[in-house]
């Protein structure tokens, strides 16, 4: 349901296009890793994956489960709350591993949060946390790098600016783009695996951002 809702709502706030590397197949039991720049980008990524016939389990901040209607929907559909800095954080990886073993795809935001910036411009993904590495080494799952760009044109900056952006987005109809990279089998350990994944997601982001003519990607 969450993916269907995202696919229905995102066209109301922007013009979404989706591309993928040649021959990309999102196999069951894969870890999908996307860059995180805006409160809007999970909906953008879910809508893009829905168009590709993929409906992943999402690992997201546990606070979302406290939102009355959304929390019930997330729990009902088996999405995974992430309790950062809490002993329950390990439970999140356990549940993600179980979902992968059942053939589900798991969507993870390895940066762990959104870096605050006042403007709406794009920037390359920041440092990844260790959870992705631990999950991949534990399960051997392939990693699908996903880059999204344009979500900051919907919401970014301060809270008032984000609210204003969301309200005006249906009139502005900003361009949004998601690019799915070639799945990877990462065999390195620890920090090396984490950096390999970040490099792949950065390449996918650069493709998406260049599609929108974003200066940060064109300069790179």
Coordinates of N, CA and C in Angstrom, one line a residue:
X1 N 0.8 -1.2 0.0 CA 0.0 0.0 0.0 C 0.9 1.3 0.0
X2 N 1.9 1.3 0.8 CA 2.8 2.4 0.9 C 3.4 2.8 -0.5
X3 N 3.8 1.8 -1.2 CA 4.4 2.1 -2.5 C 3.3 2.6 -3.5
X4 N 2.1 2.1 -3.4 CA 1.0 2.5 -4.3 C 0.6 4.0 -4.0
X5 N 0.6 4.3 -2.7 CA 0.3 5.7 -2.3 C 1.3 6.6 -2.8
X6 N 2.6 6.2 -2.6 CA 3.7 7.1 -3.1 C 3.6 7.3 -4.6
X7 N 3.3 6.3 -5.3 CA 3.2 6.4 -6.8 C 2.0 7.3 -7.2
X8 N 1.0 7.3 -6.4 CA -0.2 8.2 -6.7 C 0.1 9.6 -6.3
X9 N 0.8 9.8 -5.2 CA 1.0 11.2 -4.6 C 2.1 12.0 -5.3
X10 N 3.2 11.3 -5.6 CA 4.4 12.0 -6.1 C 4.1 12.7 -7.4
X11 N 3.3 12.2 -8.4 CA 3.0 13.0 -9.6 C 2.2 14.3 -9.3
X12 N 1.6 14.4 -8.1 CA 0.9 15.6 -7.7 C 1.8 16.7 -7.3
X13 N 3.1 16.4 -6.9 CA 4.0 17.4 -6.4 C 5.2 17.6 -7.3
X14 N 5.4 16.7 -8.3 CA 6.5 16.9 -9.2 C 6.4 16.0 -10.4
X15 N 7.4 16.1 -11.3 CA 7.4 15.3 -12.5 C 8.6 14.3 -12.4
X16 N 8.2 13.1 -12.1 CA 9.1 12.0 -11.8 C 9.5 11.3 -13.1
X17 N 10.8 11.1 -13.3 CA 11.3 10.2 -14.4 C 12.2 9.2 -13.7
X18 N 12.3 8.0 -14.4 CA 13.1 6.9 -13.8 C 14.0 6.3 -14.9
X19 N 15.3 6.1 -14.6 CA 16.1 5.4 -15.5 C 16.9 4.3 -14.7
X20 N 17.5 3.4 -15.5 CA 18.3 2.3 -14.9 C 19.4 1.9 -15.8
X21 N 20.5 1.4 -15.2 CA 21.6 0.9 -16.0 C 21.1 -0.3 -16.9
X22 N 21.7 -0.5 -18.0 CA 21.3 -1.5 -19.0 C 21.2 -2.9 -18.3
X23 N 20.1 -3.6 -18.5 CA 20.0 -4.9 -18.0 C 19.8 -5.1 -16.6
X24 N 19.5 -4.0 -15.8 CA 19.3 -4.1 -14.4 C 18.1 -5.0 -14.0
X25 N 18.3 -5.9 -13.1 CA 17.2 -6.7 -12.5 C 17.3 -6.6 -11.0
X26 N 16.2 -6.4 -10.4 CA 16.2 -6.3 -8.9 C 15.8 -7.6 -8.4
X27 N 16.7 -8.5 -8.0 CA 16.5 -9.8 -7.6 C 15.9 -9.9 -6.2
X28 N 15.0 -10.8 -6.0 CA 14.5 -11.0 -4.6 C 15.7 -11.2 -3.6
X29 N 15.5 -10.6 -2.4 CA 16.6 -10.7 -1.4 C 17.7 -9.8 -1.6
X30 N 17.4 -8.6 -2.3 CA 18.4 -7.6 -2.5 C 18.3 -6.5 -1.5
X31 N 19.4 -5.8 -1.2 CA 19.4 -4.6 -0.4 C 19.4 -3.4 -1.3
X32 N 18.4 -2.5 -1.3 CA 18.4 -1.3 -2.1 C 18.9 -0.2 -1.2
X33 N 19.9 0.5 -1.7 CA 20.5 1.6 -0.9 C 20.4 2.9 -1.7
X34 N 19.7 3.9 -1.1 CA 19.5 5.2 -1.7 C 20.1 6.4 -0.9
X35 N 20.4 7.4 -1.6 CA 20.9 8.6 -0.9 C 19.7 9.4 -0.3
X36 N 20.0 10.1 0.8 CA 18.9 10.7 1.6 C 19.2 12.2 1.7
X37 N 18.3 13.0 1.1 CA 18.5 14.5 1.1 C 17.4 15.3 1.6
X38 N 16.2 14.7 1.7 CA 15.0 15.4 1.9 C 13.9 14.5 2.6
X39 N 13.0 15.1 3.3 CA 11.9 14.3 3.8 C 11.0 13.8 2.7
X40 N 11.1 14.3 1.5 CA 10.3 13.9 0.4 C 10.9 12.7 -0.3
X41 N 12.2 12.5 -0.2 CA 12.8 11.5 -1.1 C 12.4 10.0 -0.9
X42 N 12.0 9.6 0.4 CA 11.5 8.2 0.5 C 10.3 8.0 -0.4
X43 N 9.4 8.9 -0.5 CA 8.2 8.8 -1.3 C 8.6 8.7 -2.8
X44 N 9.6 9.6 -3.2 CA 10.1 9.6 -4.6 C 10.7 8.3 -4.9
X45 N 11.5 7.7 -4.1 CA 12.2 6.4 -4.4 C 11.1 5.3 -4.4
X46 N 10.2 5.3 -3.5 CA 9.2 4.2 -3.5 C 8.3 4.3 -4.7
X47 N 8.0 5.5 -5.2 CA 7.2 5.7 -6.4 C 8.0 5.2 -7.6
X48 N 9.3 5.5 -7.7 CA 10.1 5.0 -8.8 C 10.2 3.5 -8.8
X49 N 10.5 2.9 -7.6 CA 10.6 1.4 -7.5 C 9.2 0.8 -7.9
X50 N 8.1 1.4 -7.5 CA 6.8 0.9 -7.8 C 6.6 0.8 -9.3
X51 N 7.1 1.8 -10.0 CA 7.0 1.7 -11.5 C 7.9 0.6 -12.1
X52 N 8.9 0.2 -11.3 CA 9.7 -1.0 -11.8 C 9.2 -2.3 -11.3
X53 N 8.0 -2.3 -10.6 CA 7.4 -3.5 -10.1 C 8.0 -4.0 -8.8
X54 N 8.7 -3.1 -8.0 CA 9.4 -3.5 -6.8 C 8.7 -2.7 -5.6
X55 N 8.4 -3.5 -4.6 CA 7.8 -3.0 -3.4 C 8.6 -3.4 -2.1
X56 N 9.6 -2.6 -1.8 CA 10.5 -3.0 -0.7 C 10.0 -2.9 0.7
X57 N 10.6 -3.6 1.6 CA 10.5 -3.3 3.0 C 11.4 -2.1 3.3
X58 N 10.9 -1.1 4.0 CA 11.7 0.1 4.3 C 12.2 0.1 5.7
X59 N 13.5 0.4 5.9 CA 14.1 0.7 7.2 C 14.0 2.2 7.4
X60 N 13.3 2.6 8.4 CA 13.1 4.1 8.6 C 13.2 4.4 10.1
X61 N 13.3 5.7 10.4 CA 13.4 6.2 11.8 C 12.2 5.7 12.6
X62 N 12.5 5.2 13.8 CA 11.4 4.7 14.6 C 10.3 5.7 14.9
X63 N 10.7 7.0 14.9 CA 9.7 8.0 15.3 C 8.5 8.0 14.4
X64 N 8.6 7.5 13.1 CA 7.5 7.5 12.2 C 6.4 6.6 12.7
X65 N 6.8 5.5 13.5 CA 5.8 4.6 14.0 C 4.9 5.2 15.0
X66 N 5.3 6.4 15.5 CA 4.4 7.1 16.5 C 3.4 8.0 15.8
X67 N 3.5 8.2 14.5 CA 2.5 9.0 13.8 C 1.2 8.1 13.6
X68 N 0.1 8.5 14.1 CA -1.1 7.6 14.3 C -1.4 6.7 13.1
X69 N -1.8 7.3 11.9 CA -2.2 6.5 10.8 C -1.0 5.9 10.1
X70 N 0.0 6.7 9.9 CA 1.2 6.2 9.2 C 1.9 5.1 10.0
X71 N 1.9 5.2 11.3 CA 2.6 4.2 12.1 C 1.9 2.8 12.0
X72 N 0.6 2.8 12.0 CA -0.2 1.6 11.8 C 0.0 0.9 10.5
X73 N 0.1 1.8 9.4 CA 0.3 1.3 8.1 C 1.7 0.6 8.0
X74 N 2.7 1.3 8.6 CA 4.1 0.8 8.5 C 4.2 -0.5 9.2
X75 N 3.6 -0.6 10.4 CA 3.6 -1.9 11.2 C 2.9 -3.0 10.4
X76 N 1.7 -2.7 9.9 CA 0.9 -3.7 9.2 C 1.7 -4.3 8.0
X77 N 2.4 -3.5 7.3 CA 3.1 -3.9 6.1 C 4.5 -4.5 6.3
X78 N 4.9 -4.5 7.6 CA 6.2 -5.2 7.9 C 7.4 -4.3 7.7
X79 N 7.3 -3.0 7.6 CA 8.4 -2.1 7.5 C 9.2 -2.1 8.8
X80 N 10.4 -1.7 8.8 CA 11.3 -1.9 10.0 C 11.7 -0.6 10.6
X81 N 11.3 -0.4 11.9 CA 11.7 0.8 12.6 C 13.2 0.7 13.0
X82 N 13.9 1.8 12.9 CA 15.3 1.8 13.3 C 15.5 2.7 14.5
X83 N 15.9 2.1 15.6 CA 16.1 2.9 16.9 C 17.6 3.2 17.0
X84 N 17.9 4.4 16.5 CA 19.3 4.8 16.5 C 19.8 5.1 17.9
X85 N 21.0 4.7 18.2 CA 21.6 4.9 19.5 C 20.9 4.2 20.6
X86 N 20.3 3.1 20.3 CA 19.4 2.3 21.3 C 19.8 0.8 21.1
X87 N 19.7 0.1 22.2 CA 20.0 -1.3 22.2 C 19.2 -2.1 21.2
X88 N 18.0 -1.5 20.9 CA 17.1 -2.1 19.9 C 17.6 -2.0 18.5
X89 N 18.6 -1.3 18.3 CA 19.1 -1.1 16.9 C 19.5 -2.4 16.3
X90 N 20.0 -3.4 17.1 CA 20.4 -4.7 16.5 C 19.1 -5.4 16.1
X91 N 18.0 -5.2 16.7 CA 16.7 -5.8 16.3 C 16.4 -5.5 14.9
X92 N 16.7 -4.2 14.5 CA 16.4 -3.8 13.1 C 17.1 -4.6 12.1
X93 N 18.4 -4.9 12.3 CA 19.2 -5.7 11.4 C 18.7 -7.1 11.4
X94 N 18.2 -7.6 12.5 CA 17.7 -9.0 12.6 C 16.4 -9.1 11.7
X95 N 15.6 -8.1 11.8 CA 14.3 -8.1 11.0 C 14.6 -7.9 9.5
X96 N 15.6 -7.1 9.2 CA 16.0 -6.9 7.8 C 16.6 -8.2 7.2
X97 N 17.4 -8.9 8.0 CA 18.0 -10.2 7.5 C 16.8 -11.2 7.3
X98 N 15.9 -11.2 8.2 CA 14.7 -12.1 8.0 C 13.9 -11.8 6.7
X99 N 13.7 -10.5 6.5 CA 13.0 -10.1 5.3 C 13.8 -10.5 4.0
X100 N 15.1 -10.4 4.0 CA 15.9 -10.8 2.9 C 15.8 -12.3 2.7
X101 N 15.9 -13.0 3.7 CA 15.8 -14.5 3.6 C 14.5 -14.9 3.1
X102 N 13.4 -14.1 3.3 CA 12.1 -14.4 2.7 C 11.9 -14.0 1.3
X103 N 13.0 -13.4 0.7 CA 12.9 -12.9 -0.6 C 12.4 -11.5 -0.8
X104 N 12.2 -10.8 0.3 CA 11.8 -9.4 0.1 C 13.0 -8.5 -0.2
X105 N 12.8 -7.4 -0.8 CA 13.9 -6.4 -1.0 C 13.8 -5.4 0.2
X106 N 14.9 -5.0 0.7 CA 15.0 -4.1 1.8 C 15.6 -2.7 1.4
X107 N 14.9 -1.6 1.6 CA 15.4 -0.3 1.3 C 16.0 0.3 2.5
X108 N 17.3 0.7 2.4 CA 18.0 1.3 3.6 C 18.6 2.6 3.2
X109 N 18.6 3.6 4.1 CA 19.3 4.8 3.9 C 20.5 4.8 4.8
X110 N 21.6 4.5 4.1 CA 22.9 4.2 4.9 C 23.5 5.5 5.5
X111 N 23.1 6.7 5.0 CA 23.6 7.9 5.6 C 23.1 8.1 7.0
X112 N 21.9 7.5 7.3 CA 21.3 7.5 8.6 C 20.6 8.8 9.0
X113 N 20.6 9.7 8.1 CA 19.8 11.0 8.4 C 20.1 12.0 7.3
X114 N 19.5 13.2 7.5 CA 19.6 14.2 6.4 C 20.5 15.3 7.0
X115 N 21.5 15.6 6.2 CA 22.4 16.8 6.6 C 21.7 18.1 6.4
X116 N 21.7 19.0 7.4 CA 20.9 20.2 7.2 C 21.7 21.2 6.2
X117 N 21.0 21.7 5.2 CA 21.5 22.7 4.3 C 20.3 23.6 4.0
X118 N 20.6 24.9 4.0 CA 19.5 25.9 3.8 C 19.0 25.9 2.4
X119 N 19.9 25.6 1.4 CA 19.4 25.7 0.0 C 18.8 24.4 -0.5
X120 N 18.3 24.5 -1.7 CA 17.7 23.3 -2.3 C 18.6 22.6 -3.3
X121 N 19.8 22.9 -3.4 CA 20.8 22.3 -4.3 C 21.1 20.9 -4.0
X122 N 21.6 20.1 -4.9 CA 22.0 18.8 -4.7 C 23.4 18.7 -4.2
X123 N 23.7 17.7 -3.5 CA 25.1 17.4 -3.0 C 25.3 15.9 -3.0
X124 N 26.5 15.5 -3.1 CA 26.8 14.0 -3.1 C 26.5 13.4 -1.8
X125 N 26.2 12.1 -1.8 CA 25.9 11.4 -0.5 C 27.0 11.6 0.5
X126 N 26.6 11.7 1.8 CA 27.6 11.8 2.9 C 28.1 10.4 3.3
X127 N 28.8 10.4 4.4 CA 29.4 9.2 4.9 C 28.3 8.2 5.3
X128 N 28.5 6.9 5.0 CA 27.6 5.8 5.3 C 27.9 5.3 6.7
X129 N 26.8 4.9 7.4 CA 27.0 4.3 8.7 C 27.3 2.8 8.5
X130 N 27.6 2.1 9.6 CA 28.1 0.7 9.5 C 26.9 -0.3 9.3
X131 N 25.7 0.0 9.5 CA 24.6 -0.9 9.5 C 24.5 -1.7 8.1
X132 N 24.7 -1.0 7.0 CA 24.6 -1.6 5.7 C 25.7 -2.7 5.6
X133 N 26.9 -2.4 6.0 CA 28.0 -3.3 5.9 C 27.7 -4.6 6.7
X134 N 27.2 -4.4 7.9 CA 26.9 -5.5 8.8 C 25.8 -6.4 8.2
X135 N 24.8 -5.7 7.6 CA 23.7 -6.5 7.0 C 24.1 -7.3 5.8
X136 N 24.9 -6.7 5.0 CA 25.4 -7.4 3.7 C 26.4 -8.5 4.1
X137 N 27.3 -8.3 5.0 CA 28.2 -9.4 5.4 C 27.5 -10.5 6.1
X138 N 26.4 -10.2 6.8 CA 25.6 -11.2 7.4 C 24.8 -12.1 6.5
X139 N 24.3 -11.4 5.4 CA 23.3 -12.1 4.5 C 23.9 -12.5 3.2
X140 N 25.0 -11.8 2.8 CA 25.5 -12.0 1.4 C 24.6 -11.4 0.3
X141 N 23.7 -10.6 0.7 CA 22.7 -10.0 -0.3 C 23.4 -9.1 -1.3
X142 N 22.9 -9.1 -2.5 CA 23.4 -8.1 -3.5 C 22.9 -6.7 -3.1
X143 N 23.7 -5.7 -3.5 CA 23.3 -4.3 -3.2 C 23.0 -3.6 -4.4
X144 N 21.8 -2.9 -4.4 CA 21.3 -2.2 -5.6 C 21.5 -0.7 -5.3
X145 N 22.4 0.0 -5.9 CA 22.6 1.4 -5.6 C 21.5 2.3 -6.4
X146 N 20.9 3.2 -5.6 CA 19.8 4.0 -6.2 C 20.2 5.5 -5.9
X147 N 20.2 6.3 -6.9 CA 20.4 7.8 -6.7 C 19.1 8.5 -7.1
X148 N 18.7 9.4 -6.2 CA 17.6 10.3 -6.4 C 18.0 11.7 -6.4
X149 N 17.4 12.6 -7.2 CA 17.7 14.0 -7.2 C 16.4 14.7 -7.5
X150 N 16.3 15.9 -6.9 CA 15.1 16.8 -7.1 C 14.2 16.8 -5.9
X151 N 14.3 15.9 -5.0 CA 13.4 15.9 -3.8 C 13.6 17.1 -3.0
X152 N 14.8 17.7 -3.0 CA 15.1 18.9 -2.2 C 14.3 20.1 -2.8
X153 N 13.9 20.0 -4.1 CA 13.1 21.0 -4.7 C 11.6 21.0 -4.2
X154 N 11.3 19.9 -3.5 CA 10.0 19.8 -2.9 C 10.0 20.2 -1.5
X155 N 10.9 19.7 -0.7 CA 11.1 20.1 0.7 C 12.6 20.1 1.1
X156 N 13.0 21.2 1.7 CA 14.4 21.4 2.1 C 14.5 22.6 3.0
X157 N 15.6 22.7 3.8 CA 15.8 23.9 4.6 C 15.1 23.8 5.9
X158 N 14.7 25.0 6.4 CA 14.1 25.2 7.7 C 12.7 24.6 7.6
X159 N 12.1 24.4 8.8 CA 10.7 23.8 8.9 C 9.7 24.7 8.1
X160 N 9.7 26.1 8.3 CA 8.8 26.9 7.5 C 9.0 26.8 6.0
X161 N 10.3 26.7 5.6 CA 10.6 26.6 4.2 C 10.1 25.2 3.7
X162 N 10.3 24.2 4.5 CA 9.8 22.9 4.0 C 8.3 22.8 3.8
X163 N 7.6 23.4 4.8 CA 6.1 23.5 4.7 C 5.7 24.3 3.5
X164 N 6.4 25.4 3.2 CA 6.0 26.2 2.1 C 6.3 25.5 0.8
X165 N 7.5 24.7 0.8 CA 7.8 24.0 -0.4 C 6.8 22.9 -0.7
X166 N 6.3 22.2 0.3 CA 5.3 21.2 0.1 C 4.0 21.7 -0.4
X167 N 3.6 22.9 0.1 CA 2.3 23.5 -0.3 C 2.4 24.0 -1.7
X168 N 3.5 24.6 -2.1 CA 3.6 25.1 -3.5 C 4.1 24.2 -4.5
X169 N 4.6 23.0 -4.1 CA 5.1 22.0 -5.1 C 4.1 21.6 -6.2
X170 N 2.7 21.4 -5.9 CA 1.8 21.1 -6.9 C 1.7 22.2 -8.0
X171 N 2.0 23.4 -7.6 CA 2.0 24.5 -8.6 C 3.3 24.6 -9.4
X172 N 4.4 24.4 -8.7 CA 5.7 24.4 -9.3 C 6.1 23.2 -10.1
X173 N 5.6 22.1 -9.7 CA 5.9 20.8 -10.4 C 7.3 20.6 -10.7
X174 N 8.2 20.6 -9.6 CA 9.6 20.4 -9.9 C 9.9 19.0 -10.5
X175 N 11.0 19.0 -11.3 CA 11.5 17.8 -11.9 C 12.2 16.9 -10.8
X176 N 11.9 15.6 -10.9 CA 12.5 14.6 -10.0 C 13.0 13.5 -10.8
X177 N 14.1 12.9 -10.4 CA 14.7 11.8 -11.2 C 15.3 10.8 -10.3
X178 N 15.1 9.5 -10.6 CA 15.7 8.4 -9.8 C 16.4 7.5 -10.8
X179 N 17.6 7.2 -10.5 CA 18.4 6.2 -11.3 C 18.8 5.0 -10.5
X180 N 18.6 3.8 -11.1 CA 18.9 2.6 -10.5 C 20.1 2.0 -11.1
X181 N 21.2 1.8 -10.3 CA 22.4 1.3 -10.8 C 22.5 -0.2 -10.9
X182 N 23.5 -0.7 -11.4 CA 23.7 -2.2 -11.5 C 23.9 -2.8 -10.2
X183 N 23.2 -3.9 -9.9 CA 23.4 -4.6 -8.6 C 24.9 -5.0 -8.4
X184 N 25.3 -5.0 -7.1 CA 26.7 -5.3 -6.8 C 26.8 -6.5 -5.8
X185 N 27.8 -7.3 -6.0 CA 28.1 -8.3 -4.9 C 29.4 -7.8 -4.2
X186 N 29.2 -7.3 -3.0 CA 30.3 -6.6 -2.3 C 30.9 -7.7 -1.3
X187 N 32.2 -7.9 -1.5 CA 32.8 -8.9 -0.7 C 33.9 -8.4 0.3
X188 N 34.1 -7.1 0.3 CA 35.0 -6.5 1.2 C 34.5 -6.5 2.6
X189 N 35.3 -6.1 3.6 CA 34.9 -6.1 5.0 C 34.8 -4.7 5.5
X190 N 33.9 -4.5 6.4 CA 33.8 -3.3 7.2 C 33.8 -2.0 6.4
X191 N 34.8 -1.1 6.7 CA 34.8 0.2 6.1 C 35.0 0.1 4.6
X192 N 35.7 -0.9 4.1 CA 35.9 -1.0 2.6 C 34.6 -1.3 1.9
X193 N 33.8 -2.2 2.5 CA 32.5 -2.5 1.9 C 31.6 -1.2 1.9
X194 N 31.6 -0.5 3.1 CA 30.8 0.7 3.2 C 31.2 1.7 2.1
X195 N 32.5 1.9 1.9 CA 32.9 2.8 0.9 C 32.6 2.4 -0.5
X196 N 32.7 1.1 -0.8 CA 32.3 0.6 -2.1 C 30.8 0.9 -2.4
X197 N 30.0 0.7 -1.4 CA 28.5 1.0 -1.5 C 28.3 2.5 -1.7
X198 N 29.0 3.3 -0.9 CA 28.8 4.8 -1.1 C 29.2 5.3 -2.4
X199 N 30.3 4.7 -3.0 CA 30.8 5.1 -4.3 C 29.7 4.7 -5.4
X200 N 29.1 3.6 -5.2 CA 28.1 3.1 -6.2 C 26.9 4.0 -6.1
X201 N 26.4 4.3 -4.9 CA 25.3 5.2 -4.8 C 25.6 6.6 -5.3
X202 N 26.8 7.1 -5.0 CA 27.2 8.4 -5.5 C 27.2 8.4 -7.0
X203 N 27.6 7.4 -7.7 CA 27.5 7.3 -9.2 C 26.1 7.3 -9.6
X204 N 25.2 6.6 -9.0 CA 23.8 6.6 -9.3 C 23.2 8.0 -9.1
X205 N 23.6 8.7 -8.0 CA 23.1 10.0 -7.7 C 23.6 11.0 -8.8
X206 N 24.8 10.9 -9.2 CA 25.4 11.8 -10.2 C 24.6 11.7 -11.5
X207 N 24.2 10.4 -11.8 CA 23.5 10.2 -13.1 C 22.1 10.9 -12.9
X208 N 21.4 10.7 -11.8 CA 20.1 11.4 -11.6 C 20.2 12.9 -11.5
X209 N 21.2 13.4 -10.8 CA 21.3 14.9 -10.7 C 21.7 15.5 -12.0
X210 N 22.6 14.8 -12.8 CA 23.0 15.4 -14.1 C 21.8 15.4 -15.0
X211 N 20.9 14.4 -14.9 CA 19.6 14.4 -15.7 C 18.8 15.7 -15.5
X212 N 18.9 16.3 -14.3 CA 18.2 17.5 -13.9 C 19.0 18.7 -14.2
X213 N 20.3 18.6 -14.6 CA 21.1 19.7 -14.8 C 21.7 20.3 -13.6
X214 N 21.8 19.5 -12.5 CA 22.3 20.1 -11.2 C 23.8 20.4 -11.3
X215 N 24.2 21.6 -10.9 CA 25.6 22.0 -11.0 C 26.5 21.0 -10.3
X216 N 26.2 20.5 -9.1 CA 27.1 19.7 -8.4 C 27.4 18.4 -9.2
X217 N 26.5 17.8 -9.9 CA 26.8 16.6 -10.7 C 27.5 17.0 -11.9
X218 N 27.2 18.1 -12.6 CA 27.8 18.4 -13.8 C 29.3 18.8 -13.6
X219 N 29.5 19.5 -12.5 CA 30.9 19.8 -12.1 C 31.8 18.6 -11.9
X220 N 31.2 17.5 -11.3 CA 31.9 16.3 -11.0 C 32.2 15.6 -12.3

